[in-house]
Short mmCIF file of N, CA and C in Angstrom, two decimals:
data_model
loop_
_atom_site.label_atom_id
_atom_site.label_comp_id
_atom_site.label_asym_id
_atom_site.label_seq_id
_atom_site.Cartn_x
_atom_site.Cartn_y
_atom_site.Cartn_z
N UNK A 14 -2.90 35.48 36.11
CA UNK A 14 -2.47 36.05 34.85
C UNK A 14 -3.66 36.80 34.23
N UNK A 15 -3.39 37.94 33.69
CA UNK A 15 -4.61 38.73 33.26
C UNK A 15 -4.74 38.49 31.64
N UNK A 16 -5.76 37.36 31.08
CA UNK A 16 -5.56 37.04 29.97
C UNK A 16 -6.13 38.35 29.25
N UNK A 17 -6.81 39.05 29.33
CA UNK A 17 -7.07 40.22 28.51
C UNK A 17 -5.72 40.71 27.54
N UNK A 18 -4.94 40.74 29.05
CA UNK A 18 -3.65 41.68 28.26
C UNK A 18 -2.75 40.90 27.40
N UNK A 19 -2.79 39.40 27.68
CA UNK A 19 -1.93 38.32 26.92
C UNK A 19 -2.97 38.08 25.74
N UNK A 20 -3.89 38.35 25.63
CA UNK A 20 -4.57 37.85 23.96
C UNK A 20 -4.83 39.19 23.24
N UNK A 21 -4.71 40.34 23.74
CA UNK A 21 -4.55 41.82 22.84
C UNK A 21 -2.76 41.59 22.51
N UNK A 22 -2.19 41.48 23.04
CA UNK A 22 -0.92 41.27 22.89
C UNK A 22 -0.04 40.54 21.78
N UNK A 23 -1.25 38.92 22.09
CA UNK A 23 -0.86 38.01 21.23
C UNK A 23 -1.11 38.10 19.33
N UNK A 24 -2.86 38.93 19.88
CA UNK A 24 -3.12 39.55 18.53
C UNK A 24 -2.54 40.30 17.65
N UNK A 25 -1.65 41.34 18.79
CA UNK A 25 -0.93 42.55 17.90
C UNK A 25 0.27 41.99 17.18
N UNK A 26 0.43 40.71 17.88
CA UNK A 26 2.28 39.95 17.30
C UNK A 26 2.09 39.63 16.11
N UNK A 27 0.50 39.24 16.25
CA UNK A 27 0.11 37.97 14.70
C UNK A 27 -0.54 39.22 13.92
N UNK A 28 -1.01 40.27 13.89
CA UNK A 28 -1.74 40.95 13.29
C UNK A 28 -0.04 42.06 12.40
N UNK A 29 0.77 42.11 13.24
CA UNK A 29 1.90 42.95 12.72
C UNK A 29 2.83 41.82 11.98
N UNK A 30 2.48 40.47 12.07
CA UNK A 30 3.47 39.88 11.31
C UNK A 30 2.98 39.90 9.98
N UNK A 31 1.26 40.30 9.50
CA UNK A 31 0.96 39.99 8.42
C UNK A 31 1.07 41.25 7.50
N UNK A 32 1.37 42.03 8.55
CA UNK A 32 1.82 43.66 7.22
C UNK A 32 3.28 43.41 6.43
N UNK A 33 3.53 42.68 6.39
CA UNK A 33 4.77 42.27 5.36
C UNK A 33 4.38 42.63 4.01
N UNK A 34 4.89 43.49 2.99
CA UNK A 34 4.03 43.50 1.18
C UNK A 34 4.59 42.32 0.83
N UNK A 35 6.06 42.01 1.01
CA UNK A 35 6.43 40.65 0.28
C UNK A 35 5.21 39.55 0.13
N UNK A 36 4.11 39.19 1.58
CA UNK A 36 3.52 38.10 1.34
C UNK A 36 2.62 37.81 0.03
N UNK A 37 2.48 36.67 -0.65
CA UNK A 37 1.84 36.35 -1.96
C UNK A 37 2.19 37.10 -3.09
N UNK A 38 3.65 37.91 -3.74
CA UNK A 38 3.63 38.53 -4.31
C UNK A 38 5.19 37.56 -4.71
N UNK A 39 5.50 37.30 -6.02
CA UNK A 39 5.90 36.12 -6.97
C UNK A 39 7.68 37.20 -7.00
N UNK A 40 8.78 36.63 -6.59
CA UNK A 40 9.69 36.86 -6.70
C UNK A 40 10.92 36.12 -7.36
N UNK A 41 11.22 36.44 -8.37
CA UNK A 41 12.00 35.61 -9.75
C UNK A 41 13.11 35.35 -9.17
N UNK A 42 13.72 34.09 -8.94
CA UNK A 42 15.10 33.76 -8.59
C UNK A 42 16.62 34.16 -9.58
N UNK A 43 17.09 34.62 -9.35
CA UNK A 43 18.29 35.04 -10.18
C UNK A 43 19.07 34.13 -9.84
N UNK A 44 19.86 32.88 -10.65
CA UNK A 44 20.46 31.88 -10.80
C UNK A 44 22.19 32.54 -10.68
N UNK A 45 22.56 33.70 -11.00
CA UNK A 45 23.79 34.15 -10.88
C UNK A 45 23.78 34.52 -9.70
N UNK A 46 23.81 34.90 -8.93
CA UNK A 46 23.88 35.41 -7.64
C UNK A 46 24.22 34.39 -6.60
N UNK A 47 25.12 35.07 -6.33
CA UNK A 47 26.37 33.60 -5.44
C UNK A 47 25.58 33.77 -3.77
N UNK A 48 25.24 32.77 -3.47
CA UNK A 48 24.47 32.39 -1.85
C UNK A 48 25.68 32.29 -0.91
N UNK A 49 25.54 33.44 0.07
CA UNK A 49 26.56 33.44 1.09
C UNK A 49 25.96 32.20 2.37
N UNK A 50 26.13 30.66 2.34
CA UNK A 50 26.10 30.44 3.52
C UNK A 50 27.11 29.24 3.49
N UNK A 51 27.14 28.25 4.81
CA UNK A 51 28.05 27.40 4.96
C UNK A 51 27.53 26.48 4.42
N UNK A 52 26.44 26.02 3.82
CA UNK A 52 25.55 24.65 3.44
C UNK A 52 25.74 24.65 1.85
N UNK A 53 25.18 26.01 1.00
CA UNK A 53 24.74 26.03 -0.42
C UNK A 53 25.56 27.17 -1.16
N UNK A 54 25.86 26.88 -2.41
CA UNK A 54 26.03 27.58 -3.53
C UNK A 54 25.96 27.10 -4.37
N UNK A 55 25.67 28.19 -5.59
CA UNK A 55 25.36 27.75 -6.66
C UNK A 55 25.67 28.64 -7.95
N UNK A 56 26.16 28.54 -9.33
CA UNK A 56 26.40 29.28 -9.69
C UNK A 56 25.68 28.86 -11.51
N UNK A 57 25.54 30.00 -12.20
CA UNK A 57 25.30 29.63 -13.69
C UNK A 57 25.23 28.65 -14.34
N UNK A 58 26.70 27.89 -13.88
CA UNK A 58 27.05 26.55 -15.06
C UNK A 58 26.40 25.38 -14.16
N UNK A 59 25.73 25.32 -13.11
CA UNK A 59 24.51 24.62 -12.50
C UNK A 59 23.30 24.26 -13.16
N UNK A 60 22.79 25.32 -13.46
CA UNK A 60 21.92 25.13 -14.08
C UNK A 60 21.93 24.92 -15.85
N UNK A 61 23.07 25.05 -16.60
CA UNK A 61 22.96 24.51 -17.85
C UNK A 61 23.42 23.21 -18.04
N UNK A 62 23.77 22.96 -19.29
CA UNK A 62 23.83 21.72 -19.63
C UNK A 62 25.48 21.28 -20.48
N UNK A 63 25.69 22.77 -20.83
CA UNK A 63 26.41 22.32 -21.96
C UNK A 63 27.99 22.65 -20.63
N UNK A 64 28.91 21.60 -21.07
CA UNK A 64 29.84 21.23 -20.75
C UNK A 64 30.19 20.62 -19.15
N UNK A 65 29.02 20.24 -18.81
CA UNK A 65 28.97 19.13 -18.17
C UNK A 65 29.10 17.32 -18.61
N UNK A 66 30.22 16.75 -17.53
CA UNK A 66 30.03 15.31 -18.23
C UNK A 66 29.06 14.55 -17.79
N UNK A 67 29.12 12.84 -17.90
CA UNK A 67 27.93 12.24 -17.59
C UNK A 67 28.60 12.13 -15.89
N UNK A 68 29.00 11.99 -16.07
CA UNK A 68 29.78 12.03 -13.76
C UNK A 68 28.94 12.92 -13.18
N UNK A 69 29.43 14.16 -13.57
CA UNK A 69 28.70 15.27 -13.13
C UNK A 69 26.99 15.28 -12.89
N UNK A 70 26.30 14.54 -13.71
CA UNK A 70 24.96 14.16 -13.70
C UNK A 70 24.65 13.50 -12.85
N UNK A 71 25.34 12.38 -12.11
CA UNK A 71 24.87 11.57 -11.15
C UNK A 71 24.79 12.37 -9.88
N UNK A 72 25.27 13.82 -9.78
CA UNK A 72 24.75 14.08 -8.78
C UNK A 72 23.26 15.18 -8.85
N UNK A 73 23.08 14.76 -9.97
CA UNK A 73 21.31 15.91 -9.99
C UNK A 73 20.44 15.05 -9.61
N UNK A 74 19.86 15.74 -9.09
CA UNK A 74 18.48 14.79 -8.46
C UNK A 74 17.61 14.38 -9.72
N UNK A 75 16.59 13.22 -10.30
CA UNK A 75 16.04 13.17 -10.68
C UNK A 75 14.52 13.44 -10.56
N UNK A 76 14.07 13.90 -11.59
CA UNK A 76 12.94 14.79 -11.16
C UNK A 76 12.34 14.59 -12.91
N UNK A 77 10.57 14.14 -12.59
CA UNK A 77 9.71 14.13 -14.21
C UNK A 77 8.18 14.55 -13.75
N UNK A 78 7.89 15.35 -14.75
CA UNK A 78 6.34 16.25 -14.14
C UNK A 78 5.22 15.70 -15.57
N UNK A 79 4.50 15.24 -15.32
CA UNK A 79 3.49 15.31 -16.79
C UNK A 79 2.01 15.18 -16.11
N UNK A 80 1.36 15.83 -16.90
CA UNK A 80 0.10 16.05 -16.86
C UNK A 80 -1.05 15.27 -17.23
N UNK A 81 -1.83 14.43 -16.81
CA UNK A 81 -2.66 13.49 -17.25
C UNK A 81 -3.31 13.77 -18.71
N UNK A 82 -3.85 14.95 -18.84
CA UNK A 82 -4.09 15.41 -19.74
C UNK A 82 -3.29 14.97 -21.40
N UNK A 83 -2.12 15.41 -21.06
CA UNK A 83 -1.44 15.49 -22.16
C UNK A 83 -0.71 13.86 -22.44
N UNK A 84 -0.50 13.38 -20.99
CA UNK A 84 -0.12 11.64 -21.31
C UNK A 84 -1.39 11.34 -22.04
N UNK A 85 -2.73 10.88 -21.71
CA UNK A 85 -3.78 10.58 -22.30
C UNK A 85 -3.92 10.73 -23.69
N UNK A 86 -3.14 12.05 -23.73
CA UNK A 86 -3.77 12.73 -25.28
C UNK A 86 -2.62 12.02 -25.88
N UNK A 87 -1.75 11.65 -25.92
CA UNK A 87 -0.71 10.76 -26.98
C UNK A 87 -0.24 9.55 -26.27
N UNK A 88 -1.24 8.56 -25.36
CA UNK A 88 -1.02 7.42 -24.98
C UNK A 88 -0.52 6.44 -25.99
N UNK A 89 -0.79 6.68 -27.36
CA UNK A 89 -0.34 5.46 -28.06
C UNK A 89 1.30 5.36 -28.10
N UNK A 90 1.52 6.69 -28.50
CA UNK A 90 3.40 7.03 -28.69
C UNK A 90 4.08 6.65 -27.64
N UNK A 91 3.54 6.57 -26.03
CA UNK A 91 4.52 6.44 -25.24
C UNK A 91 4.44 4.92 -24.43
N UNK A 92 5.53 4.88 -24.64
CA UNK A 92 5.90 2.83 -23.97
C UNK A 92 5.33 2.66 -22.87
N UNK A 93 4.83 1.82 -22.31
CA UNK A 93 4.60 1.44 -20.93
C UNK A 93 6.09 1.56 -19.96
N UNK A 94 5.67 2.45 -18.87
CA UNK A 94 6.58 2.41 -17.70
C UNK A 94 7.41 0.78 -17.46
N UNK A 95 8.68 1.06 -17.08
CA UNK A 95 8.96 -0.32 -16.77
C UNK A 95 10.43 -0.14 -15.98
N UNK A 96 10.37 -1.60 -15.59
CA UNK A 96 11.80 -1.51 -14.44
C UNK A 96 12.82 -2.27 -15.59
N UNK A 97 13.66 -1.78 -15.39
CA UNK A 97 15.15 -2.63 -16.03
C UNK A 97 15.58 -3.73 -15.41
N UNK A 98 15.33 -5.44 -15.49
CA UNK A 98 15.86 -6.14 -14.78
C UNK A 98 16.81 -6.10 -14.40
N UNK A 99 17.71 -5.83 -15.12
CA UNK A 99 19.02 -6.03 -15.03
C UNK A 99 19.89 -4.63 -14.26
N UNK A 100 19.20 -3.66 -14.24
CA UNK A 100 19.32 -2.82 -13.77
C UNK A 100 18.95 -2.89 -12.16
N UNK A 101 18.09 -3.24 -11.32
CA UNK A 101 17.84 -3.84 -10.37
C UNK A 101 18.22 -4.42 -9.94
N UNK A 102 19.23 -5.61 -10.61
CA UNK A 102 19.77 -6.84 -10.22
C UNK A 102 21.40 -6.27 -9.75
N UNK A 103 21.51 -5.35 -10.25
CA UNK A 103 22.84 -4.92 -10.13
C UNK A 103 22.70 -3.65 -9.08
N UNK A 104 21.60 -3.33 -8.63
CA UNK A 104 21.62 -2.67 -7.47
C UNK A 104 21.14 -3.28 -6.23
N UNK A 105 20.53 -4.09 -6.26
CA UNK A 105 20.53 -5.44 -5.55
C UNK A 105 21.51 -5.77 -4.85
N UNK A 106 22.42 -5.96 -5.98
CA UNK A 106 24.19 -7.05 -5.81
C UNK A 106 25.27 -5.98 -5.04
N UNK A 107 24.66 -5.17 -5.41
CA UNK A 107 25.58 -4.31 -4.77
C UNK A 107 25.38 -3.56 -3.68
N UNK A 108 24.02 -3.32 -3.42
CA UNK A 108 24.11 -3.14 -1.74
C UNK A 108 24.13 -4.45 -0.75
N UNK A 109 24.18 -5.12 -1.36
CA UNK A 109 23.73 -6.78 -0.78
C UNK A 109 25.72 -6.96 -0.19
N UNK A 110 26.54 -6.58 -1.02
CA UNK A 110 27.58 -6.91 -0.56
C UNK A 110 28.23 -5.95 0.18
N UNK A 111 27.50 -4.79 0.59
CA UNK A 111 27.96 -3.80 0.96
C UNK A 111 27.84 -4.23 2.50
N UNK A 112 26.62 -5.32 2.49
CA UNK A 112 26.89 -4.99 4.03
C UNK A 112 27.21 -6.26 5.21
N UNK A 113 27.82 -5.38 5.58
CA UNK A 113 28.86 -6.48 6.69
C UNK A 113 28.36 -7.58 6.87
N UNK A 114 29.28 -8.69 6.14
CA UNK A 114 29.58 -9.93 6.50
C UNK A 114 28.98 -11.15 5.62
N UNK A 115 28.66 -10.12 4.20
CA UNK A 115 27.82 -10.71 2.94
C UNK A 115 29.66 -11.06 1.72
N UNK A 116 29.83 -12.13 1.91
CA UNK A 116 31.35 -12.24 1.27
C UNK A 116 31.08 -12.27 -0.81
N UNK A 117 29.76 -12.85 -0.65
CA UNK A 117 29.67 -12.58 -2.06
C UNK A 117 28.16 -12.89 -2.49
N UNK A 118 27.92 -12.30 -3.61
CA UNK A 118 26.16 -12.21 -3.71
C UNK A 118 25.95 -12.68 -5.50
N UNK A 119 24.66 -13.12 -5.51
CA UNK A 119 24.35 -13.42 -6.80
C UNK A 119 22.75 -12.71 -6.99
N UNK A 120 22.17 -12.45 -7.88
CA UNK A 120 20.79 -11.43 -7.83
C UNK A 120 20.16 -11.91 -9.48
N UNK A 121 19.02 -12.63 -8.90
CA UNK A 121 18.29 -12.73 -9.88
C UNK A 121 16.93 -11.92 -10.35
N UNK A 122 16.56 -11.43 -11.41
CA UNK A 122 15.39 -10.30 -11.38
C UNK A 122 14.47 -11.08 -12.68
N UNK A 123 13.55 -11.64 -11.84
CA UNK A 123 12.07 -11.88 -13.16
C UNK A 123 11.39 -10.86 -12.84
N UNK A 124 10.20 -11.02 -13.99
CA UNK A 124 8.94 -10.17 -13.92
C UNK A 124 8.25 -9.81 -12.50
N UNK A 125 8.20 -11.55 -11.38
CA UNK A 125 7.78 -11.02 -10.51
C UNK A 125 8.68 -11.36 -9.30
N UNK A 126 9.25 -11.75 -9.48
CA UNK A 126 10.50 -12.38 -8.36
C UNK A 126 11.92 -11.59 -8.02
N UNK A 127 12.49 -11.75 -7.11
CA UNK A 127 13.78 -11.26 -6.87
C UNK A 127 14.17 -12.33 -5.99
N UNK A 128 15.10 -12.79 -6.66
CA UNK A 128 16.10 -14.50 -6.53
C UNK A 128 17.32 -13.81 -5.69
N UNK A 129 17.94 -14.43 -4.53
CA UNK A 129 19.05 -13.85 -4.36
C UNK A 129 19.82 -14.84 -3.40
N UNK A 130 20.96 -14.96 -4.07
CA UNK A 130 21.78 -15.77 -3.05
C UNK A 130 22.71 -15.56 -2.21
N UNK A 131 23.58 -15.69 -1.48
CA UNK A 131 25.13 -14.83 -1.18
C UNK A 131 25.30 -16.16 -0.02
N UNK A 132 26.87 -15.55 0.39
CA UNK A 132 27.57 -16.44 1.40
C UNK A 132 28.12 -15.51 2.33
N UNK A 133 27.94 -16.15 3.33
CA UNK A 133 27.26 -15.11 4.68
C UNK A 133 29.00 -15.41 5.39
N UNK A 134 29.39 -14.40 6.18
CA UNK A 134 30.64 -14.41 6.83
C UNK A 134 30.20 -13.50 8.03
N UNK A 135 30.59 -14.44 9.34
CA UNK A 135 30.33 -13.65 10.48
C UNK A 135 29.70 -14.41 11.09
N UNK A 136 29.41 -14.00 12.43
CA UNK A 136 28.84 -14.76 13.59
C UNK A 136 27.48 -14.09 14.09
N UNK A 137 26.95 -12.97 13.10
CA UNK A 137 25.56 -12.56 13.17
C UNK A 137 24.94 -12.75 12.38
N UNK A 138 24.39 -13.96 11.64
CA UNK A 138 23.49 -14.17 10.35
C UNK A 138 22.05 -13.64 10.34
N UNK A 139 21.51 -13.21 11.62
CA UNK A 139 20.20 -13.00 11.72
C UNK A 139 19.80 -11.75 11.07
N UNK A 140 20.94 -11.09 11.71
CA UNK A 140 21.43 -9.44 11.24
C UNK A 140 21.83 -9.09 9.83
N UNK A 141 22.64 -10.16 9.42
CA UNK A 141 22.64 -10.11 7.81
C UNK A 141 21.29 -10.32 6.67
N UNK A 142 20.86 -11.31 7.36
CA UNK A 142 19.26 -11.70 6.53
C UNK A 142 18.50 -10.42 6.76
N UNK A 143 18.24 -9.84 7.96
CA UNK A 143 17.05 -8.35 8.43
C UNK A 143 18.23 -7.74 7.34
N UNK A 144 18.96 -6.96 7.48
CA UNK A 144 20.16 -5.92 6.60
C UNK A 144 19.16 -6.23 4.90
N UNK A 145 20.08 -7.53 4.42
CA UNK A 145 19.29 -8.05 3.07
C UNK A 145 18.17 -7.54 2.73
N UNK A 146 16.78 -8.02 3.61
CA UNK A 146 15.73 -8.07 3.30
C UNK A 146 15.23 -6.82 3.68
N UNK A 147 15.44 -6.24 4.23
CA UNK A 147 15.64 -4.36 4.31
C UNK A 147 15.89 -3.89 3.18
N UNK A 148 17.18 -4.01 2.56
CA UNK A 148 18.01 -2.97 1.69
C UNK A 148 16.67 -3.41 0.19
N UNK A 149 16.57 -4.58 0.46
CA UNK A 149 15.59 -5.08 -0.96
C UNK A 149 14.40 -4.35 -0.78
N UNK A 150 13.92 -4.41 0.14
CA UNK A 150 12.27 -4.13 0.46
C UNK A 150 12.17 -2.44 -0.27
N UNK A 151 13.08 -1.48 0.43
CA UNK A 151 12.97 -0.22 0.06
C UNK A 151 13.57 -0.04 -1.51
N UNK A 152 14.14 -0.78 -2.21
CA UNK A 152 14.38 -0.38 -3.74
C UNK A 152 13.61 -1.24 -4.68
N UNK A 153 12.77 -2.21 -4.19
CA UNK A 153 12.17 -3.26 -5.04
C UNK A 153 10.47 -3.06 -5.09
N UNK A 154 9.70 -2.61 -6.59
CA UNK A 154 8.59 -2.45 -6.22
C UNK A 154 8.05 -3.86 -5.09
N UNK A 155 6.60 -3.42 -4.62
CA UNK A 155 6.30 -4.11 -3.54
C UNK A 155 5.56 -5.73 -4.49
N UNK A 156 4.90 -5.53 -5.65
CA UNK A 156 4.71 -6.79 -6.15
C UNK A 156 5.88 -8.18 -6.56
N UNK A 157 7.00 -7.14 -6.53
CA UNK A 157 8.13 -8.56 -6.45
C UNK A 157 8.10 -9.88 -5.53
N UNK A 158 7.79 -10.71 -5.54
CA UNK A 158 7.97 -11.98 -4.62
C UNK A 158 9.48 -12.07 -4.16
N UNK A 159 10.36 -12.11 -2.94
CA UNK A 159 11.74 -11.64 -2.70
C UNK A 159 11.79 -13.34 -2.20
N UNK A 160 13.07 -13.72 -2.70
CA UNK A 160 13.40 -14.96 -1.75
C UNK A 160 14.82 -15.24 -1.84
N UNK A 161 15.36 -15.08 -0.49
CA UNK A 161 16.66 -15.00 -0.77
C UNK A 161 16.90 -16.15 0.22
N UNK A 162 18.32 -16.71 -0.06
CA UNK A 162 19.34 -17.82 1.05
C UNK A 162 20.27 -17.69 0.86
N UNK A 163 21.36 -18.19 2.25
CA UNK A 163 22.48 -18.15 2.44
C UNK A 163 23.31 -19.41 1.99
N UNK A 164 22.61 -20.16 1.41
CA UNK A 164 23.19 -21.36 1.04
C UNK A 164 24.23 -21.08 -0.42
N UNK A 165 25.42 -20.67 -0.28
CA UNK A 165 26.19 -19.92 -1.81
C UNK A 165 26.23 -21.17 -2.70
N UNK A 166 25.76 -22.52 -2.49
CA UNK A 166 25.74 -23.09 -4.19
C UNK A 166 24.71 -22.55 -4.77
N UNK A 167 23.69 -21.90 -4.39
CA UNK A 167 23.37 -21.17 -5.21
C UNK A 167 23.03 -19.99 -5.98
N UNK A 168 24.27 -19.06 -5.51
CA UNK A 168 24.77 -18.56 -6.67
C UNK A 168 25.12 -18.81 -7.81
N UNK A 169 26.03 -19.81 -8.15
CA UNK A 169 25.99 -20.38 -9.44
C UNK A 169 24.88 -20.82 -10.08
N UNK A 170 23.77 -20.93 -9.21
CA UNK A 170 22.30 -21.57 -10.12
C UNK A 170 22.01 -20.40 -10.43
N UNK A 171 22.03 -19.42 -9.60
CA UNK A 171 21.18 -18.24 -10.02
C UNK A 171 21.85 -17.26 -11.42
N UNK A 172 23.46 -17.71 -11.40
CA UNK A 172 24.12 -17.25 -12.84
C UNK A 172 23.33 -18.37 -13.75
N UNK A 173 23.88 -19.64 -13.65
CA UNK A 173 23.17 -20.13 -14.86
C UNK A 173 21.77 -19.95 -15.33
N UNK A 174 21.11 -19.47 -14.17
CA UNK A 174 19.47 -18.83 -14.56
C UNK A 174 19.43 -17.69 -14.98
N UNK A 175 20.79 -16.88 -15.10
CA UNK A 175 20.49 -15.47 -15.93
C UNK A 175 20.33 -15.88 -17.34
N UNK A 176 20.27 -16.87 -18.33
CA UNK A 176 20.47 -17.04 -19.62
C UNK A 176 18.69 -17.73 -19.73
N UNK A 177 18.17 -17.60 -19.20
CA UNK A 177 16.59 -17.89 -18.97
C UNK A 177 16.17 -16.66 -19.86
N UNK A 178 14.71 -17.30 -20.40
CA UNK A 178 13.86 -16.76 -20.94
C UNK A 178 12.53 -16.15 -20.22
N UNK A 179 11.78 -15.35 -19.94
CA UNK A 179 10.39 -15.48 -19.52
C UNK A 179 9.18 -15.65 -20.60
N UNK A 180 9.68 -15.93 -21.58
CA UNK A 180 8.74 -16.54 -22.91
C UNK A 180 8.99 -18.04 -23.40
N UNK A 181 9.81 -18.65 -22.46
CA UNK A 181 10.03 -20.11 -22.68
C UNK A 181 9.51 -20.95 -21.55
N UNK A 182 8.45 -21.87 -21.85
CA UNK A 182 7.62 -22.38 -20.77
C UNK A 182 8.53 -23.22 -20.19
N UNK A 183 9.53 -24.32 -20.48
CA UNK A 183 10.40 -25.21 -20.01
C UNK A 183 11.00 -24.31 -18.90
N UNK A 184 12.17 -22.88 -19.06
CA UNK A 184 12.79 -21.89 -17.96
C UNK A 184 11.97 -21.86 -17.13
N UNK A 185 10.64 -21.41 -17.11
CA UNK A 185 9.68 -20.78 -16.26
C UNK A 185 9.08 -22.27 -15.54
N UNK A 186 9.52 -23.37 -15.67
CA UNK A 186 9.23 -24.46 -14.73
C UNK A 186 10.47 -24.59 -14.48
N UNK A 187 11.74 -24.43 -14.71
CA UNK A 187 12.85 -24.76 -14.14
C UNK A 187 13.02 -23.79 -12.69
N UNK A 188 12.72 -22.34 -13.23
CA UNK A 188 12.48 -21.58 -12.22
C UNK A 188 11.83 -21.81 -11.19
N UNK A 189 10.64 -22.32 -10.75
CA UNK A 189 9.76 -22.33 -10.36
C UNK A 189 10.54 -24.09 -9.05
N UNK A 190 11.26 -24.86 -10.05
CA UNK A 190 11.75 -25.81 -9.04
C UNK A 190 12.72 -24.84 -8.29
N UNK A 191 13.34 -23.89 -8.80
CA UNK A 191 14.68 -23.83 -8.17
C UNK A 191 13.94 -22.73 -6.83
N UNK A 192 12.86 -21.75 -6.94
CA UNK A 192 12.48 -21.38 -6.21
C UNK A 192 11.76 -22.37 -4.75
N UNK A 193 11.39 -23.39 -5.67
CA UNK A 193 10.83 -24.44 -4.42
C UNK A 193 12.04 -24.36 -3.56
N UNK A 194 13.06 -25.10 -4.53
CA UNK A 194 14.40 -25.46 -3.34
C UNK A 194 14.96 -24.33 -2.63
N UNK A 195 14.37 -23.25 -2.71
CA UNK A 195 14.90 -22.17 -2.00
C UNK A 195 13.95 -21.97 -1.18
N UNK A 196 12.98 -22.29 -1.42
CA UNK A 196 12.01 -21.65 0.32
C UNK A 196 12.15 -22.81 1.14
N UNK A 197 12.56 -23.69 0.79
CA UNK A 197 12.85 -24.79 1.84
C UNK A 197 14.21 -24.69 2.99
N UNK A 198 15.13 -24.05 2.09
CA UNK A 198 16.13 -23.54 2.82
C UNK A 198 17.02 -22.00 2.92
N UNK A 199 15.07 -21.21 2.35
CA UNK A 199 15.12 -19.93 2.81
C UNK A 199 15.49 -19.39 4.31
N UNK A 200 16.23 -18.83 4.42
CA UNK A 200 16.88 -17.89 6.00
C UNK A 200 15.32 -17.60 6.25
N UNK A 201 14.59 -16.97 6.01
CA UNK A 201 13.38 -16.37 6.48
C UNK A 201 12.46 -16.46 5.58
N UNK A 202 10.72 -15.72 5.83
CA UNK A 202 9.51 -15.73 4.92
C UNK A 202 9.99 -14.86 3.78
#
């Protein structure tokens, strides 16, 4: 092979792809302009706000940009970041029963724990516990302590432990037994 002629060659491919004027030069998207393909469109009332319902919202992506700068500069006004227990607990419960062979689930959410019980249906439990402790791992920050069992009496403990305090020292030792009795007859670590 005569590389002379394959690297003048190769040069002229890469040297003529860069005469393009478009490159580095800022081109404004026009939001009206209907996209001919089989994947995307999009039209005006996309991008506003007004007469859209809240349905319609659940399918925008969420998306928040801030600048260190400007958080810093009015740190006092803004709350500390935080997770919604209860909000968690109910996304928890609900992929937890989503998947095959979980007949019913209970989801407890402290500060640092994620309590979870359910009653297992099927003749693959190993597969249900990995499923579980999967679906938790990827939606639960990583400092949560996770301990879940298949034993369903306690679900009902874990309802009567939703009326718990984490500012009442008595709950926070009741907790703390009921977690014992669960790593003892935790499915897994």
């Amino acid at each position: 092979m005569n590389w002379p002629i394959v690297s003048c060659l190769f040069t002229f491919f890469l040297l003529s792809a860069c005469e393009s004027s478009d490159i580095g030069q800022h081109h404004p998207i026009n939001h009206t302009e209907q996209i001919n393909t089989d994947y995307v469109s999009y039209d005006q009332d996309m991008f506003s706000d007004s007469g859209i319902d809240s349905s319609a919202n659940d399918n925008k992506y969420g998306y928040e940009r801030q600048q260190r700068s400007a958080y810093y500069a009015n740190r006092e006004d803004k709350p500390v970041p935080a997770i919604k227990r209860d909000d968690l607990a109910t996304i928890v419960t609900t992929l937890c029963v989503q998947i095959p062979g979980v007949k019913d689930a209970s989801t407890l959410v402290t500060d640092e724990e994620i309590l979870l019980a359910y009653h297992p249906e099927g003749t693959r439990p190993d597969l249900i516990r990995r499923n579980i402790r999967e679906n938790i791992s990827h939606i639960a920050p990583d400092y949560y302590q996770i301990y879940i069992t298949d034993d369903p009496s306690f679900i009902d403990v874990l309802e009567n432990m939703s009326s718990y305090s984490s500012a009442n020292g008595s709950d926070a030792e009741n907790k703390e037994k009921i977690i014992k009795k669960m790593e003892h007859i935790t499915a897994f670590d």
